[in-house]
C-alpha cells in the first residue's frame, strides 16, 4: 500500500462509504422492525405461506410504528411550543 | 506528434488502471462484508424466533415435525423481512416526496 489514492478517488471512496453507511442504517431499521413485527403479527404456528391477515399486519406494523414516531415528535414539539420561554 | 501523444498517455493509464482496480477491490470488499453481516443478522434473529416458535419442548433430538416447522419458519422470517423492507422503503420514499425536513427524521 505504498502509493496513495489521488484526491478524486479518495473523494469517491468517501462518498461510497457514506452511502453504504446510510444503507446499513436503513438495513438495521429493517432488521429491528422485522423482529418487532414478527413478534406482534406471527402469533400462531407457521405454515407454508402467510395468511392475508399476517401479511397486512406486517405492513401495518411498520407504517404504524413510523406514524407513532412522527406523532410523538409532533406532540413534544407542540408542548415545547406551548411553554413560555 | 501522434506518436508522442500516444507515448505520453500510455504511461498514465497503467497507473490509473491499477488505482481503479484497487478502488474497485475496496468497494467490492465493503459491499461483501455488509452483505455478509446482513445475512448473519437475519439468520441469527430468525434462529432465535424460530427456536422459540418451533421447539417448545426440547427432547433428545429434533423430530421431523420440528424440522418442518423450522424450515417453514425460516422461510417465513425471510419473507417477513422482505415485506417489512418493501413497506419501509416505500414509506421513506413517500415521506421524502411529501415534505422536506422533519419527516425524513426516521431514516
PDB file of C-alpha atoms in Angstrom:
ATOM      1  CA  UNK A   1       0.000   0.000   0.000  1.00  0.00           C
ATOM      2  CA  UNK A   2       2.829   2.401  -0.823  1.00  0.00           C
ATOM      3  CA  UNK A   3       1.050   4.658  -3.296  1.00  0.00           C
ATOM      4  CA  UNK A   4      -1.936   6.587  -2.092  1.00  0.00           C
ATOM      5  CA  UNK A   5      -5.163   7.240  -3.968  1.00  0.00           C
ATOM      6  CA  UNK A   6      -5.396  10.554  -5.745  1.00  0.00           C
ATOM      7  CA  UNK A   7      -7.752  13.175  -4.399  1.00  0.00           C
ATOM      8  CA  UNK A   8     -10.641  12.411  -6.757  1.00  0.00           C
ATOM      9  CA  UNK A   9     -10.519   8.722  -5.872  1.00  0.00           C
ATOM     10  CA  UNK A  10     -10.370   9.488  -2.171  1.00  0.00           C
ATOM     11  CA  UNK A  11     -13.424  11.671  -2.520  1.00  0.00           C
ATOM     12  CA  UNK A  12     -15.196   8.950  -4.471  1.00  0.00           C
ATOM     13  CA  UNK A  13     -14.392   6.395  -1.780  1.00  0.00           C
ATOM     14  CA  UNK A  14     -15.571   8.721   0.972  1.00  0.00           C
ATOM     15  CA  UNK A  15     -18.881   9.205  -0.827  1.00  0.00           C
ATOM     16  CA  UNK A  16     -19.172   5.485  -1.402  1.00  0.00           C
ATOM     17  CA  UNK A  17     -18.622   4.747   2.278  1.00  0.00           C
ATOM     18  CA  UNK A  18     -21.144   7.372   3.355  1.00  0.00           C
ATOM     19  CA  UNK A  19     -23.722   5.858   1.033  1.00  0.00           C
ATOM     20  CA  UNK A  20     -23.029   2.365   2.306  1.00  0.00           C
ATOM     21  CA  UNK A  21     -23.329   3.600   5.896  1.00  0.00           C
ATOM     22  CA  UNK A  22     -26.693   5.173   5.112  1.00  0.00           C
ATOM     23  CA  UNK A  23     -27.850   1.925   3.529  1.00  0.00           C
ATOM     24  CA  UNK A  24     -26.622  -0.011   6.569  1.00  0.00           C
ATOM     25  CA  UNK A  25     -28.610   2.220   8.912  1.00  0.00           C
ATOM     26  CA  UNK A  26     -31.681   1.577   6.806  1.00  0.00           C
ATOM     27  CA  UNK A  27     -30.993  -2.156   6.870  1.00  0.00           C
ATOM     28  CA  UNK A  28     -30.576  -2.062  10.641  1.00  0.00           C
ATOM     29  CA  UNK A  29     -34.031  -0.486  10.946  1.00  0.00           C
ATOM     30  CA  UNK A  30     -35.498  -3.152   8.688  1.00  0.00           C
ATOM     31  CA  UNK A  31     -33.959  -5.863  10.889  1.00  0.00           C
ATOM     32  CA  UNK A  32     -35.390  -4.228  14.000  1.00  0.00           C
ATOM     33  CA  UNK A  33     -38.883  -3.828  12.508  1.00  0.00           C
ATOM     34  CA  UNK A  34     -38.872  -7.378  11.185  1.00  0.00           C
ATOM     35  CA  UNK A  35     -38.254  -8.801  14.634  1.00  0.00           C
ATOM     36  CA  UNK A  36     -40.671  -6.450  16.363  1.00  0.00           C
ATOM     37  CA  UNK A  37     -43.444  -7.008  13.825  1.00  0.00           C
ATOM     38  CA  UNK A  38     -42.849 -10.740  13.671  1.00  0.00           C
ATOM     39  CA  UNK A  39     -43.443 -10.906  17.418  1.00  0.00           C
ATOM     40  CA  UNK A  40     -46.602  -8.847  17.092  1.00  0.00           C
ATOM     41  CA  UNK A  41     -48.107 -10.412  13.966  1.00  0.00           C
ATOM     42  CA  UNK A  42     -47.000 -14.024  13.690  1.00  0.00           C
ATOM     43  CA  UNK A  43     -48.603 -15.393  16.809  1.00  0.00           C
ATOM     44  CA  UNK A  44     -49.877 -18.759  15.592  1.00  0.00           C
ATOM     45  CA  UNK A  45     -47.990 -21.645  14.067  1.00  0.00           C
ATOM     46  CA  UNK A  46     -46.115 -21.029  10.827  1.00  0.00           C
ATOM     47  CA  UNK A  47     -47.341 -22.531   7.588  1.00  0.00           C
ATOM     48  CA  UNK A  48     -46.069 -22.610   4.030  1.00  0.00           C
ATOM     49  CA  UNK A  49     -47.339 -19.104   3.406  1.00  0.00           C
ATOM     50  CA  UNK A  50     -48.532 -16.057   5.308  1.00  0.00           C
ATOM     51  CA  UNK A  51     -52.246 -15.586   5.716  1.00  0.00           C
ATOM     52  CA  UNK A  52     -53.730 -12.338   4.408  1.00  0.00           C
ATOM     53  CA  UNK A  53     -54.113 -11.141   7.972  1.00  0.00           C
ATOM     54  CA  UNK A  54     -50.497 -11.821   8.857  1.00  0.00           C
ATOM     55  CA  UNK A  55     -49.195 -10.086   5.766  1.00  0.00           C
ATOM     56  CA  UNK A  56     -51.292  -6.966   6.240  1.00  0.00           C
ATOM     57  CA  UNK A  57     -50.393  -6.950   9.923  1.00  0.00           C
ATOM     58  CA  UNK A  58     -46.706  -6.799   8.987  1.00  0.00           C
ATOM     59  CA  UNK A  59     -47.319  -3.894   6.615  1.00  0.00           C
ATOM     60  CA  UNK A  60     -49.482  -2.025   9.146  1.00  0.00           C
ATOM     61  CA  UNK A  61     -46.979  -2.720  11.892  1.00  0.00           C
ATOM     62  CA  UNK A  62     -44.217  -0.873  10.030  1.00  0.00           C
ATOM     63  CA  UNK A  63     -46.430   2.028   8.957  1.00  0.00           C
ATOM     64  CA  UNK A  64     -47.968   2.500  12.408  1.00  0.00           C
ATOM     65  CA  UNK A  65     -44.574   2.408  14.072  1.00  0.00           C
ATOM     66  CA  UNK A  66     -43.444   5.247  11.824  1.00  0.00           C
ATOM     67  CA  UNK A  67     -46.706   7.115  12.477  1.00  0.00           C
ATOM     68  CA  UNK A  68     -46.061   6.673  16.187  1.00  0.00           C
ATOM     69  CA  UNK A  69     -42.596   8.087  15.886  1.00  0.00           C
ATOM     70  CA  UNK A  70     -43.854  11.102  13.908  1.00  0.00           C
ATOM     71  CA  UNK A  71     -46.739  11.599  16.329  1.00  0.00           C
ATOM     72  CA  UNK A  72     -44.504  11.649  19.384  1.00  0.00           C
ATOM     73  CA  UNK A  73     -42.101  14.097  17.808  1.00  0.00           C
ATOM     74  CA  UNK A  74     -45.026  16.344  16.853  1.00  0.00           C
ATOM     75  CA  UNK A  75     -46.526  16.179  20.345  1.00  0.00           C
ATOM     76  CA  UNK A  76     -43.254  17.033  22.020  1.00  0.00           C
ATOM     77  CA  UNK A  77     -42.797  19.847  19.578  1.00  0.00           C
ATOM     78  CA  UNK A  78     -46.221  21.265  20.444  1.00  0.00           C
ATOM     79  CA  UNK A  79     -45.538  21.004  24.169  1.00  0.00           C
ATOM     80  CA  UNK A  80     -42.268  22.791  23.770  1.00  0.00           C
ATOM     81  CA  UNK A  81     -44.014  25.466  21.722  1.00  0.00           C
ATOM     82  CA  UNK A  82     -46.641  25.966  24.446  1.00  0.00           C
ATOM     83  CA  UNK A  83     -44.045  26.581  27.128  1.00  0.00           C
ATOM     84  CA  UNK A  84     -43.461  30.215  27.996  1.00  0.00           C
ATOM     85  CA  UNK A  85     -39.902  30.930  27.017  1.00  0.00           C
TER      86      UNK A  85
ATOM     87  CA  UNK B   1       3.095  14.260 -32.898  1.00  0.00           C
ATOM     88  CA  UNK B   2       0.628  11.446 -32.675  1.00  0.00           C
ATOM     89  CA  UNK B   3       3.376   9.070 -31.558  1.00  0.00           C
ATOM     90  CA  UNK B   4       4.461  11.475 -28.914  1.00  0.00           C
ATOM     91  CA  UNK B   5       0.918  11.813 -27.634  1.00  0.00           C
ATOM     92  CA  UNK B   6       0.459   8.069 -27.542  1.00  0.00           C
ATOM     93  CA  UNK B   7       3.701   7.605 -25.667  1.00  0.00           C
ATOM     94  CA  UNK B   8       2.830  10.339 -23.207  1.00  0.00           C
ATOM     95  CA  UNK B   9      -0.600   8.917 -22.487  1.00  0.00           C
ATOM     96  CA  UNK B  10       0.303   5.260 -22.305  1.00  0.00           C
ATOM     97  CA  UNK B  11       2.272   5.517 -19.072  1.00  0.00           C
ATOM     98  CA  UNK B  12      -0.526   7.265 -17.189  1.00  0.00           C
ATOM     99  CA  UNK B  13      -3.274   4.718 -17.918  1.00  0.00           C
ATOM    100  CA  UNK B  14      -1.388   1.762 -16.442  1.00  0.00           C
ATOM    101  CA  UNK B  15      -1.006   3.603 -13.135  1.00  0.00           C
ATOM    102  CA  UNK B  16      -4.627   4.748 -13.085  1.00  0.00           C
ATOM    103  CA  UNK B  17      -5.912   1.335 -14.140  1.00  0.00           C
ATOM    104  CA  UNK B  18      -4.006  -0.064 -11.180  1.00  0.00           C
ATOM    105  CA  UNK B  19      -5.577   2.586  -8.959  1.00  0.00           C
ATOM    106  CA  UNK B  20      -9.058   1.931 -10.343  1.00  0.00           C
ATOM    107  CA  UNK B  21      -8.638  -1.778  -9.731  1.00  0.00           C
ATOM    108  CA  UNK B  22      -7.629  -1.146  -6.133  1.00  0.00           C
ATOM    109  CA  UNK B  23     -10.550   1.190  -5.628  1.00  0.00           C
ATOM    110  CA  UNK B  24     -12.923  -1.390  -7.071  1.00  0.00           C
ATOM    111  CA  UNK B  25     -11.444  -4.071  -4.840  1.00  0.00           C
ATOM    112  CA  UNK B  26     -12.082  -1.944  -1.750  1.00  0.00           C
ATOM    113  CA  UNK B  27     -15.659  -1.204  -2.806  1.00  0.00           C
ATOM    114  CA  UNK B  28     -16.348  -4.860  -3.537  1.00  0.00           C
ATOM    115  CA  UNK B  29     -14.935  -5.917  -0.210  1.00  0.00           C
ATOM    116  CA  UNK B  30     -17.018  -3.389   1.706  1.00  0.00           C
ATOM    117  CA  UNK B  31     -20.163  -4.478  -0.127  1.00  0.00           C
ATOM    118  CA  UNK B  32     -19.390  -8.141   0.507  1.00  0.00           C
ATOM    119  CA  UNK B  33     -18.801  -7.637   4.194  1.00  0.00           C
ATOM    120  CA  UNK B  34     -22.012  -5.650   4.590  1.00  0.00           C
ATOM    121  CA  UNK B  35     -23.983  -8.329   2.736  1.00  0.00           C
ATOM    122  CA  UNK B  36     -22.404 -10.969   4.955  1.00  0.00           C
ATOM    123  CA  UNK B  37     -23.228  -9.077   8.163  1.00  0.00           C
ATOM    124  CA  UNK B  38     -26.786  -8.631   6.937  1.00  0.00           C
ATOM    125  CA  UNK B  39     -27.234 -12.301   6.205  1.00  0.00           C
ATOM    126  CA  UNK B  40     -25.779 -13.184   9.606  1.00  0.00           C
ATOM    127  CA  UNK B  41     -28.143 -10.848  11.417  1.00  0.00           C
ATOM    128  CA  UNK B  42     -31.116 -12.273   9.559  1.00  0.00           C
ATOM    129  CA  UNK B  43     -30.094 -15.852  10.300  1.00  0.00           C
ATOM    130  CA  UNK B  44     -29.314 -15.158  13.963  1.00  0.00           C
ATOM    131  CA  UNK B  45     -32.598 -13.445  14.733  1.00  0.00           C
ATOM    132  CA  UNK B  46     -34.568 -15.914  12.604  1.00  0.00           C
ATOM    133  CA  UNK B  47     -32.889 -18.682  14.553  1.00  0.00           C
ATOM    134  CA  UNK B  48     -33.991 -17.206  17.881  1.00  0.00           C
ATOM    135  CA  UNK B  49     -37.550 -16.503  16.770  1.00  0.00           C
ATOM    136  CA  UNK B  50     -37.967 -19.911  15.136  1.00  0.00           C
ATOM    137  CA  UNK B  51     -36.451 -21.771  18.045  1.00  0.00           C
ATOM    138  CA  UNK B  52     -38.980 -20.081  20.324  1.00  0.00           C
ATOM    139  CA  UNK B  53     -41.821 -20.905  17.972  1.00  0.00           C
ATOM    140  CA  UNK B  54     -40.950 -24.452  16.931  1.00  0.00           C
ATOM    141  CA  UNK B  55     -39.023 -26.036  19.787  1.00  0.00           C
ATOM    142  CA  UNK B  56     -41.369 -25.561  22.694  1.00  0.00           C
ATOM    143  CA  UNK B  57     -40.332 -28.742  24.494  1.00  0.00           C
ATOM    144  CA  UNK B  58     -36.767 -29.755  23.633  1.00  0.00           C
ATOM    145  CA  UNK B  59     -36.403 -33.514  23.583  1.00  0.00           C
ATOM    146  CA  UNK B  60     -33.434 -35.781  22.923  1.00  0.00           C
ATOM    147  CA  UNK B  61     -33.368 -34.949  19.214  1.00  0.00           C
ATOM    148  CA  UNK B  62     -35.127 -32.793  16.624  1.00  0.00           C
ATOM    149  CA  UNK B  63     -38.207 -34.563  15.333  1.00  0.00           C
ATOM    150  CA  UNK B  64     -39.146 -34.387  11.678  1.00  0.00           C
ATOM    151  CA  UNK B  65     -42.043 -32.118  12.568  1.00  0.00           C
ATOM    152  CA  UNK B  66     -39.604 -29.844  14.413  1.00  0.00           C
ATOM    153  CA  UNK B  67     -37.535 -29.704  11.247  1.00  0.00           C
ATOM    154  CA  UNK B  68     -40.554 -28.982   9.069  1.00  0.00           C
ATOM    155  CA  UNK B  69     -41.567 -26.185  11.408  1.00  0.00           C
ATOM    156  CA  UNK B  70     -38.038 -24.752  11.473  1.00  0.00           C
ATOM    157  CA  UNK B  71     -37.619 -24.650   7.729  1.00  0.00           C
ATOM    158  CA  UNK B  72     -41.060 -23.133   7.188  1.00  0.00           C
ATOM    159  CA  UNK B  73     -40.402 -20.618   9.917  1.00  0.00           C
ATOM    160  CA  UNK B  74     -37.064 -19.528   8.441  1.00  0.00           C
ATOM    161  CA  UNK B  75     -38.699 -19.123   5.044  1.00  0.00           C
ATOM    162  CA  UNK B  76     -41.474 -17.024   6.583  1.00  0.00           C
ATOM    163  CA  UNK B  77     -38.989 -14.949   8.575  1.00  0.00           C
ATOM    164  CA  UNK B  78     -37.134 -14.032   5.415  1.00  0.00           C
ATOM    165  CA  UNK B  79     -40.406 -13.280   3.677  1.00  0.00           C
ATOM    166  CA  UNK B  80     -41.355 -11.042   6.601  1.00  0.00           C
ATOM    167  CA  UNK B  81     -38.015  -9.265   6.216  1.00  0.00           C
ATOM    168  CA  UNK B  82     -38.788  -8.604   2.565  1.00  0.00           C
ATOM    169  CA  UNK B  83     -42.300  -7.346   3.312  1.00  0.00           C
ATOM    170  CA  UNK B  84     -41.015  -5.040   6.034  1.00  0.00           C
ATOM    171  CA  UNK B  85     -38.198  -3.829   3.829  1.00  0.00           C
ATOM    172  CA  UNK B  86     -40.550  -3.041   0.946  1.00  0.00           C
ATOM    173  CA  UNK B  87     -43.014  -1.247   3.231  1.00  0.00           C
ATOM    174  CA  UNK B  88     -40.352   0.790   4.996  1.00  0.00           C
ATOM    175  CA  UNK B  89     -38.610   1.885   1.814  1.00  0.00           C
ATOM    176  CA  UNK B  90     -41.929   2.820   0.189  1.00  0.00           C
ATOM    177  CA  UNK B  91     -42.815   4.894   3.250  1.00  0.00           C
ATOM    178  CA  UNK B  92     -39.473   6.665   3.419  1.00  0.00           C
ATOM    179  CA  UNK B  93     -39.704   7.481  -0.286  1.00  0.00           C
ATOM    180  CA  UNK B  94     -43.238   8.801   0.155  1.00  0.00           C
ATOM    181  CA  UNK B  95     -42.330  10.960   3.148  1.00  0.00           C
ATOM    182  CA  UNK B  96     -39.402  12.431   1.294  1.00  0.00           C
ATOM    183  CA  UNK B  97     -41.582  13.396  -1.637  1.00  0.00           C
ATOM    184  CA  UNK B  98     -44.371  14.787   0.534  1.00  0.00           C
ATOM    185  CA  UNK B  99     -42.423  17.064   2.753  1.00  0.00           C
ATOM    186  CA  UNK B 100     -38.983  18.363   3.365  1.00  0.00           C
ATOM    187  CA  UNK B 101     -37.397  18.450   6.780  1.00  0.00           C
ATOM    188  CA  UNK B 102     -38.849  16.850   9.861  1.00  0.00           C
ATOM    189  CA  UNK B 103     -40.475  13.804   8.291  1.00  0.00           C
ATOM    190  CA  UNK B 104     -37.231  12.373   6.984  1.00  0.00           C
ATOM    191  CA  UNK B 105     -36.179  12.010  10.631  1.00  0.00           C
ATOM    192  CA  UNK B 106     -36.612   8.290  10.900  1.00  0.00           C
ATOM    193  CA  UNK B 107     -34.134   7.433   8.215  1.00  0.00           C
TER     194      UNK B 107
END
